[in-house]
Amino acid sequence: YNIIKMSTRQKLMSILMKPGFPGRKQTRPSIREAQKKTKWNILRGDKVQVVDNGHPEFGKQGIVTLVDRKRDRVIVEGVNVEPKHLKANPDLGLVGTTIMKERSMHYSNVNLVDPVTGLPTRVMRKILDDGTKVRVAKKSGAII
């Protein structure tokens, strides 16, 4: 009797421990990829340009206001602005309104802007003679 009971329990546990079981939490592939990153080339305050051809804001430039490292996304000032509807709350005396808010975009859709040429560029790292680490634009060699 114990052998049958044990095998049934093992079957149940194998079903419960499967990755697709609703009770088990799965992380999205985009979040798993973001967790692997250790070095970030784009930081808050940098000037960036949207380089994704399919993005409706392609070619626009702006300043990075927030870098969400957990989700691999950035928010750029004045880019990717969409309406956000605020719900009315009569208890607090708030009226329902619509405001324009910047939405996040994926980190790979933007590139840093070269300070010399004003065009998007890739980034490399360099150690100066005094030992400080700096980011350098690949197009012009200028320190960012």
Coordinates of N, CA, C and O in Angstrom, one line a residue:
Y1 N 0.8 -1.2 0.0 CA 0.0 0.0 0.0 C 0.9 1.3 0.0 O 0.6 2.2 -0.7
N2 N 2.0 1.3 0.7 CA 2.8 2.4 0.8 C 3.5 2.7 -0.5 O 3.8 3.8 -0.9
I3 N 3.8 1.6 -1.3 CA 4.5 1.8 -2.6 C 3.5 2.5 -3.5 O 4.0 3.5 -4.2
I4 N 2.3 2.2 -3.6 CA 1.3 2.9 -4.4 C 1.1 4.3 -4.0 O 1.1 5.2 -4.8
K5 N 1.0 4.5 -2.7 CA 0.9 5.9 -2.2 C 2.1 6.7 -2.5 O 2.0 7.9 -2.9
M6 N 3.3 6.2 -2.3 CA 4.5 6.9 -2.6 C 4.6 7.3 -4.1 O 5.0 8.4 -4.4
S7 N 4.3 6.3 -5.0 CA 4.4 6.6 -6.4 C 3.4 7.7 -6.8 O 3.7 8.6 -7.6
T8 N 2.2 7.7 -6.2 CA 1.2 8.7 -6.5 C 1.7 10.1 -6.0 O 1.6 11.1 -6.7
R9 N 2.4 10.1 -4.8 CA 2.9 11.3 -4.3 C 4.0 11.9 -5.2 O 4.1 13.1 -5.5
Q10 N 4.9 11.0 -5.7 CA 6.0 11.4 -6.6 C 5.4 11.9 -7.9 O 5.9 12.9 -8.4
K11 N 4.4 11.3 -8.4 CA 3.8 11.8 -9.6 C 3.2 13.3 -9.4 O 3.4 14.2 -10.2
L12 N 2.5 13.4 -8.3 CA 2.0 14.7 -7.9 C 3.0 15.8 -7.8 O 2.9 16.9 -8.3
M13 N 4.1 15.4 -7.1 CA 5.2 16.4 -6.9 C 5.9 16.7 -8.3 O 6.3 17.9 -8.5
S14 N 6.0 15.8 -9.1 CA 6.6 16.1 -10.4 C 5.7 17.0 -11.3 O 6.2 17.9 -12.0
I15 N 4.4 16.8 -11.1 CA 3.5 17.7 -11.8 C 3.6 19.2 -11.2 O 3.6 20.2 -11.9
L16 N 3.6 19.2 -9.9 CA 3.7 20.5 -9.2 C 5.0 21.3 -9.5 O 5.1 22.5 -9.5
M17 N 6.1 20.5 -9.7 CA 7.4 21.2 -9.8 C 7.7 21.5 -11.3 O 8.8 22.0 -11.6
K18 N 6.9 21.2 -12.2 CA 7.1 21.5 -13.6 C 7.1 23.0 -13.8 O 6.4 23.7 -13.1
P19 N 7.9 23.5 -14.7 CA 8.1 25.0 -14.9 C 6.8 25.7 -15.3 O 6.5 26.8 -14.9
G20 N 5.9 25.0 -16.0 CA 4.7 25.6 -16.5 C 3.5 25.6 -15.6 O 2.4 26.1 -15.9
F21 N 3.7 25.0 -14.4 CA 2.6 24.9 -13.5 C 2.2 26.3 -13.0 O 3.0 27.1 -12.6
P22 N 0.9 26.6 -12.9 CA 0.4 27.9 -12.6 C 0.9 28.4 -11.2 O 1.1 29.6 -11.0
G23 N 1.1 27.6 -10.3 CA 1.5 28.0 -8.9 C 3.0 28.5 -8.9 O 3.3 29.2 -8.0
R24 N 3.8 28.1 -9.8 CA 5.2 28.4 -9.8 C 5.4 29.7 -10.6 O 4.9 29.8 -11.7
K25 N 6.2 30.6 -10.1 CA 6.4 31.9 -10.7 C 7.5 31.8 -11.7 O 8.6 31.3 -11.4
Q26 N 7.3 32.3 -12.9 CA 8.3 32.3 -14.0 C 8.8 33.7 -14.3 O 7.9 34.6 -14.3
T27 N 10.1 33.9 -14.5 CA 10.5 35.2 -14.9 C 10.6 35.3 -16.4 O 10.9 34.3 -17.0
R28 N 10.2 36.4 -16.9 CA 10.2 36.6 -18.3 C 11.6 36.6 -18.9 O 12.6 37.0 -18.2
P29 N 11.8 36.2 -20.1 CA 13.2 36.2 -20.7 C 13.9 37.6 -20.7 O 15.1 37.7 -20.5
S30 N 13.1 38.6 -20.9 CA 13.7 40.0 -20.9 C 14.2 40.3 -19.5 O 15.3 41.0 -19.4
I31 N 13.6 39.9 -18.4 CA 14.1 40.2 -17.1 C 15.3 39.3 -16.8 O 16.2 39.8 -16.1
R32 N 15.3 38.1 -17.3 CA 16.5 37.2 -17.1 C 17.7 37.8 -17.8 O 18.8 37.8 -17.2
E33 N 17.5 38.3 -19.0 CA 18.6 39.0 -19.7 C 19.1 40.2 -19.0 O 20.3 40.5 -18.9
A34 N 18.2 41.0 -18.4 CA 18.6 42.2 -17.7 C 19.4 41.8 -16.4 O 20.3 42.6 -16.0
Q35 N 19.1 40.7 -15.8 CA 19.8 40.3 -14.6 C 21.3 39.9 -14.9 O 22.1 40.0 -14.0
K36 N 21.5 39.5 -16.1 CA 22.9 39.1 -16.5 C 23.8 40.2 -16.7 O 25.0 40.1 -16.6
K37 N 23.3 41.4 -17.0 CA 24.1 42.6 -17.2 C 24.9 43.1 -16.0 O 24.3 43.2 -14.9
T38 N 26.1 43.4 -16.2 CA 26.9 44.0 -15.1 C 27.4 45.4 -15.4 O 27.6 46.2 -14.5
K39 N 27.6 45.7 -16.7 CA 28.1 47.0 -17.1 C 27.0 47.8 -17.9 O 26.4 47.2 -18.8
W40 N 26.8 49.0 -17.6 CA 25.8 49.9 -18.2 C 26.5 51.1 -18.9 O 27.3 51.8 -18.2
N41 N 26.3 51.2 -20.2 CA 26.9 52.4 -20.9 C 26.0 53.6 -20.8 O 26.5 54.7 -21.0
I42 N 24.7 53.5 -20.6 CA 23.8 54.6 -20.6 C 23.4 54.9 -19.1 O 22.9 54.0 -18.5
L43 N 23.6 56.1 -18.7 CA 23.4 56.5 -17.3 C 22.4 57.7 -17.3 O 22.2 58.3 -18.3
R44 N 21.8 57.9 -16.1 CA 20.9 59.1 -16.0 C 21.7 60.4 -16.3 O 22.8 60.6 -15.8
G45 N 21.1 61.2 -17.1 CA 21.7 62.5 -17.4 C 22.4 62.5 -18.8 O 22.8 63.5 -19.3
D46 N 22.5 61.3 -19.4 CA 23.1 61.2 -20.7 C 22.2 61.7 -21.8 O 21.0 61.5 -21.7
K47 N 22.8 62.2 -22.9 CA 22.0 62.6 -24.1 C 22.0 61.4 -25.0 O 23.0 60.9 -25.4
V48 N 20.8 60.9 -25.4 CA 20.6 59.7 -26.2 C 19.7 60.0 -27.4 O 19.0 61.0 -27.4
Q49 N 19.8 59.1 -28.4 CA 19.0 59.2 -29.6 C 18.3 57.9 -29.9 O 18.9 56.8 -29.7
V50 N 17.0 57.9 -30.3 CA 16.3 56.6 -30.6 C 16.9 56.1 -31.9 O 16.8 56.8 -32.9
V51 N 17.4 54.9 -32.0 CA 18.0 54.3 -33.2 C 17.2 53.2 -33.8 O 17.6 52.7 -34.8
D52 N 16.1 52.8 -33.1 CA 15.3 51.7 -33.6 C 14.4 52.2 -34.8 O 13.6 53.1 -34.6
N53 N 14.6 51.7 -36.0 CA 14.0 52.1 -37.2 C 12.4 52.0 -37.1 O 11.7 52.8 -37.7
G54 N 12.0 51.0 -36.4 CA 10.5 50.7 -36.3 C 9.8 51.5 -35.3 O 8.6 51.5 -35.2
H55 N 10.6 52.2 -34.5 CA 10.0 53.0 -33.4 C 9.4 54.3 -33.9 O 10.0 55.0 -34.8
P56 N 8.2 54.7 -33.5 CA 7.6 55.9 -34.0 C 8.4 57.2 -33.7 O 8.2 58.2 -34.3
E57 N 9.2 57.1 -32.7 CA 10.0 58.3 -32.3 C 11.4 58.2 -32.8 O 12.3 58.9 -32.3
F58 N 11.6 57.5 -33.9 CA 13.0 57.3 -34.5 C 13.6 58.6 -34.8 O 13.1 59.5 -35.4
G59 N 14.9 58.8 -34.3 CA 15.7 59.9 -34.6 C 15.6 61.0 -33.6 O 16.4 62.0 -33.6
K60 N 14.7 61.0 -32.7 CA 14.5 62.0 -31.6 C 15.6 61.8 -30.6 O 16.1 60.7 -30.3
Q61 N 16.1 63.0 -30.1 CA 17.1 63.0 -29.0 C 16.5 63.6 -27.7 O 15.6 64.4 -27.8
G62 N 17.1 63.1 -26.6 CA 16.6 63.6 -25.3 C 17.6 63.2 -24.2 O 18.5 62.4 -24.4
I63 N 17.3 63.7 -23.0 CA 18.1 63.3 -21.8 C 17.5 62.2 -21.1 O 16.2 62.2 -20.8
V64 N 18.3 61.2 -20.6 CA 17.8 60.1 -19.9 C 17.4 60.5 -18.4 O 18.2 61.1 -17.8
T65 N 16.2 60.3 -18.0 CA 15.7 60.7 -16.7 C 15.7 59.5 -15.7 O 15.8 59.7 -14.5
L66 N 15.6 58.3 -16.3 CA 15.5 57.1 -15.4 C 16.1 55.9 -16.1 O 15.8 55.7 -17.3
V67 N 16.9 55.1 -15.4 CA 17.4 53.8 -16.0 C 16.8 52.7 -15.1 O 17.2 52.7 -13.9
D68 N 16.0 51.9 -15.6 CA 15.4 50.8 -14.9 C 16.2 49.5 -15.2 O 16.0 48.9 -16.2
R69 N 17.2 49.2 -14.3 CA 18.1 48.1 -14.6 C 17.5 46.8 -14.4 O 17.9 45.8 -15.0
K70 N 16.4 46.7 -13.6 CA 15.8 45.4 -13.4 C 15.0 44.9 -14.7 O 15.0 43.8 -15.0
R71 N 14.5 45.9 -15.4 CA 13.7 45.6 -16.6 C 14.4 45.9 -17.9 O 13.9 45.7 -19.0
D72 N 15.7 46.5 -17.8 CA 16.5 46.8 -19.0 C 15.8 47.9 -19.8 O 15.8 47.8 -21.1
R73 N 15.3 48.9 -19.2 CA 14.5 50.0 -19.9 C 15.0 51.3 -19.4 O 15.6 51.5 -18.3
V74 N 14.8 52.4 -20.3 CA 15.1 53.7 -19.9 C 13.9 54.6 -20.2 O 13.1 54.3 -21.1
I75 N 13.9 55.8 -19.5 CA 12.9 56.8 -19.8 C 13.6 58.0 -20.3 O 14.6 58.5 -19.6
V76 N 13.3 58.5 -21.4 CA 14.0 59.7 -22.1 C 13.0 60.9 -22.0 O 11.9 60.8 -22.4
E77 N 13.6 62.0 -21.6 CA 12.8 63.2 -21.5 C 12.3 63.7 -22.9 O 13.1 63.9 -23.8
G78 N 11.0 63.9 -23.0 CA 10.4 64.4 -24.2 C 10.2 63.4 -25.4 O 9.8 63.8 -26.5
V79 N 10.6 62.1 -25.1 CA 10.5 61.1 -26.1 C 9.5 60.0 -25.6 O 9.5 59.7 -24.5
N80 N 8.7 59.5 -26.6 CA 7.8 58.4 -26.2 C 6.7 58.9 -25.3 O 6.4 58.2 -24.3
V81 N 6.2 60.0 -25.5 CA 5.2 60.6 -24.7 C 3.8 60.2 -25.1 O 3.4 60.3 -26.3
E82 N 3.0 59.7 -24.1 CA 1.6 59.2 -24.4 C 0.7 59.7 -23.3 O 1.1 60.0 -22.2
P83 N -0.6 59.8 -23.6 CA -1.6 60.3 -22.6 C -1.8 59.2 -21.5 O -1.9 58.1 -21.8
K84 N -1.9 59.7 -20.3 CA -2.2 58.9 -19.1 C -3.5 59.4 -18.5 O -3.5 60.6 -18.2
H85 N -4.5 58.6 -18.3 CA -5.8 59.0 -17.8 C -5.8 58.8 -16.3 O -5.5 57.7 -15.8
L86 N -6.0 59.9 -15.6 CA -6.1 59.9 -14.1 C -7.6 59.8 -13.7 O -8.4 60.6 -14.2
K87 N -7.9 58.9 -12.8 CA -9.2 58.6 -12.4 C -9.7 59.7 -11.4 O -8.9 60.1 -10.6
A88 N -10.9 60.1 -11.4 CA -11.5 61.0 -10.5 C -11.7 60.4 -9.1 O -12.0 59.2 -9.0
N89 N -11.5 61.1 -8.1 CA -11.7 60.6 -6.7 C -12.5 61.7 -6.0 O -12.0 62.7 -5.4
P90 N -13.9 61.6 -5.9 CA -14.7 62.6 -5.3 C -14.4 62.8 -3.8 O -14.6 63.9 -3.2
D91 N -14.0 61.7 -3.1 CA -13.7 61.8 -1.7 C -12.5 62.8 -1.4 O -12.5 63.5 -0.4
L92 N -11.5 62.8 -2.3 CA -10.4 63.7 -2.1 C -10.5 65.0 -2.9 O -9.7 65.9 -2.8
G93 N -11.6 65.1 -3.7 CA -11.9 66.3 -4.4 C -11.1 66.4 -5.7 O -10.8 67.4 -6.2
L94 N -10.6 65.2 -6.2 CA -9.8 65.2 -7.5 C -10.7 65.0 -8.7 O -11.6 64.2 -8.6
V95 N -10.4 65.7 -9.7 CA -11.2 65.7 -11.0 C -10.4 64.8 -11.9 O -9.2 64.8 -12.0
G96 N -11.1 63.9 -12.7 CA -10.4 63.1 -13.6 C -9.8 63.9 -14.8 O -10.5 64.8 -15.3
T97 N -8.6 63.7 -15.1 CA -7.9 64.4 -16.1 C -7.0 63.5 -17.0 O -6.8 62.3 -16.6
T98 N -6.5 64.1 -18.0 CA -5.5 63.4 -18.9 C -4.2 64.1 -18.9 O -4.3 65.3 -19.2
I99 N -3.1 63.5 -18.6 CA -1.8 64.1 -18.6 C -0.9 63.4 -19.6 O -1.2 62.2 -19.9
M100 N 0.1 64.1 -20.2 CA 1.0 63.5 -21.1 C 2.2 63.0 -20.2 O 2.8 63.7 -19.4
K101 N 2.6 61.7 -20.4 CA 3.6 61.1 -19.6 C 4.6 60.3 -20.5 O 4.2 59.7 -21.5
E102 N 5.9 60.4 -20.1 CA 6.9 59.7 -20.9 C 6.9 58.2 -20.5 O 6.9 57.9 -19.3
R103 N 6.8 57.4 -21.5 CA 6.8 55.9 -21.3 C 8.3 55.4 -21.4 O 9.1 56.0 -22.1
S104 N 8.5 54.2 -20.8 CA 9.8 53.6 -20.9 C 10.0 53.0 -22.3 O 9.1 52.6 -23.0
M105 N 11.3 52.9 -22.7 CA 11.6 52.1 -23.9 C 12.8 51.2 -23.6 O 13.5 51.5 -22.7
H106 N 13.0 50.2 -24.5 CA 14.0 49.2 -24.2 C 15.4 49.9 -24.4 O 15.6 50.8 -25.3
Y107 N 16.3 49.5 -23.6 CA 17.7 50.0 -23.5 C 18.4 49.9 -24.9 O 19.2 50.8 -25.3
S108 N 18.1 48.8 -25.7 CA 18.7 48.6 -27.0 C 18.2 49.5 -28.0 O 18.8 49.6 -29.1
N109 N 17.1 50.2 -27.8 CA 16.5 51.1 -28.8 C 17.2 52.5 -28.8 O 16.8 53.3 -29.7
V110 N 18.0 52.8 -27.9 CA 18.7 54.1 -27.8 C 20.2 54.0 -27.8 O 20.7 53.0 -27.4
N111 N 20.9 55.0 -28.4 CA 22.3 55.0 -28.3 C 22.8 56.4 -27.8 O 22.1 57.4 -28.0
L112 N 23.9 56.4 -27.2 CA 24.5 57.7 -26.7 C 24.8 58.6 -27.9 O 25.2 58.1 -28.9
V113 N 24.7 59.9 -27.6 CA 25.0 60.9 -28.7 C 26.4 61.4 -28.5 O 26.9 61.7 -27.4
D114 N 27.2 61.3 -29.6 CA 28.6 61.8 -29.6 C 28.6 63.3 -29.3 O 28.0 64.0 -30.0
P115 N 29.4 63.7 -28.3 CA 29.4 65.1 -28.0 C 30.1 66.0 -29.1 O 29.8 67.2 -29.2
V116 N 30.9 65.4 -29.9 CA 31.5 66.2 -31.0 C 30.7 66.3 -32.2 O 30.4 67.4 -32.7
T117 N 30.2 65.1 -32.7 CA 29.4 65.1 -34.0 C 27.9 65.3 -33.8 O 27.2 65.7 -34.7
G118 N 27.4 65.0 -32.6 CA 26.0 65.1 -32.4 C 25.2 64.0 -32.9 O 23.9 64.0 -33.0
L119 N 25.9 62.9 -33.3 CA 25.2 61.7 -33.9 C 25.3 60.5 -32.9 O 26.2 60.5 -32.0
P120 N 24.4 59.5 -33.1 CA 24.5 58.4 -32.2 C 25.8 57.6 -32.4 O 26.3 57.5 -33.5
T121 N 26.3 57.1 -31.3 CA 27.6 56.3 -31.3 C 27.6 55.2 -30.3 O 26.8 55.2 -29.4
R122 N 28.4 54.2 -30.6 CA 28.6 53.2 -29.6 C 29.7 53.6 -28.6 O 30.3 54.7 -28.8
V123 N 29.8 52.9 -27.5 CA 30.7 53.3 -26.4 C 31.7 52.2 -26.1 O 31.5 51.0 -26.2
M124 N 33.0 52.7 -25.8 CA 34.0 51.8 -25.3 C 34.5 52.4 -24.0 O 34.3 53.6 -23.8
R125 N 35.2 51.6 -23.2 CA 35.7 52.1 -22.0 C 37.2 52.2 -22.1 O 37.9 51.4 -22.7
K126 N 37.7 53.2 -21.3 CA 39.2 53.4 -21.4 C 39.6 53.8 -20.0 O 38.9 54.5 -19.3
I127 N 40.9 53.5 -19.7 CA 41.5 53.9 -18.4 C 42.5 55.0 -18.7 O 43.4 54.7 -19.5
L128 N 42.3 56.1 -18.1 CA 43.3 57.2 -18.4 C 44.6 57.0 -17.6 O 44.7 56.1 -16.8
D129 N 45.6 57.9 -17.9 CA 46.9 57.8 -17.2 C 46.8 57.9 -15.7 O 47.5 57.3 -15.0
D130 N 45.8 58.8 -15.2 CA 45.7 58.9 -13.8 C 44.9 57.8 -13.1 O 44.6 57.8 -11.9
G131 N 44.4 56.9 -13.9 CA 43.7 55.7 -13.3 C 42.2 55.8 -13.3 O 41.5 54.8 -12.9
T132 N 41.6 56.9 -13.8 CA 40.1 57.0 -13.8 C 39.6 56.3 -15.1 O 40.2 56.3 -16.1
K133 N 38.4 55.6 -14.9 CA 37.8 54.9 -15.9 C 36.8 55.9 -16.6 O 36.0 56.6 -15.9
V134 N 36.8 56.0 -17.9 CA 35.9 56.9 -18.6 C 35.3 56.1 -19.8 O 35.8 55.1 -20.3
R135 N 34.1 56.7 -20.3 CA 33.5 56.1 -21.5 C 33.9 57.0 -22.6 O 33.9 58.2 -22.5
V136 N 34.2 56.3 -23.7 CA 34.7 57.0 -24.9 C 33.8 56.7 -26.1 O 33.5 55.6 -26.3
A137 N 33.5 57.7 -26.9 CA 32.7 57.6 -28.1 C 33.5 56.9 -29.2 O 34.7 57.3 -29.4
K138 N 33.0 55.9 -29.8 CA 33.7 55.1 -30.9 C 33.9 56.0 -32.1 O 34.9 55.8 -32.8
K139 N 33.0 56.8 -32.5 CA 33.0 57.6 -33.7 C 34.2 58.6 -33.7 O 35.0 58.7 -34.6
S140 N 34.2 59.5 -32.6 CA 35.2 60.6 -32.6 C 36.3 60.4 -31.6 O 37.3 61.1 -31.6
G141 N 36.1 59.4 -30.7 CA 37.2 59.2 -29.6 C 37.0 60.2 -28.5 O 37.9 60.3 -27.6
A142 N 36.0 61.0 -28.4 CA 35.8 62.0 -27.4 C 35.3 61.3 -26.1 O 34.6 60.3 -26.1
I143 N 35.7 61.8 -25.0 CA 35.3 61.3 -23.7 C 33.9 61.8 -23.4 O 33.6 63.0 -23.5
I144 N 33.0 60.9 -23.0 CA 31.6 61.2 -22.7 C 31.5 61.5 -21.2 O 31.9 60.7 -20.4

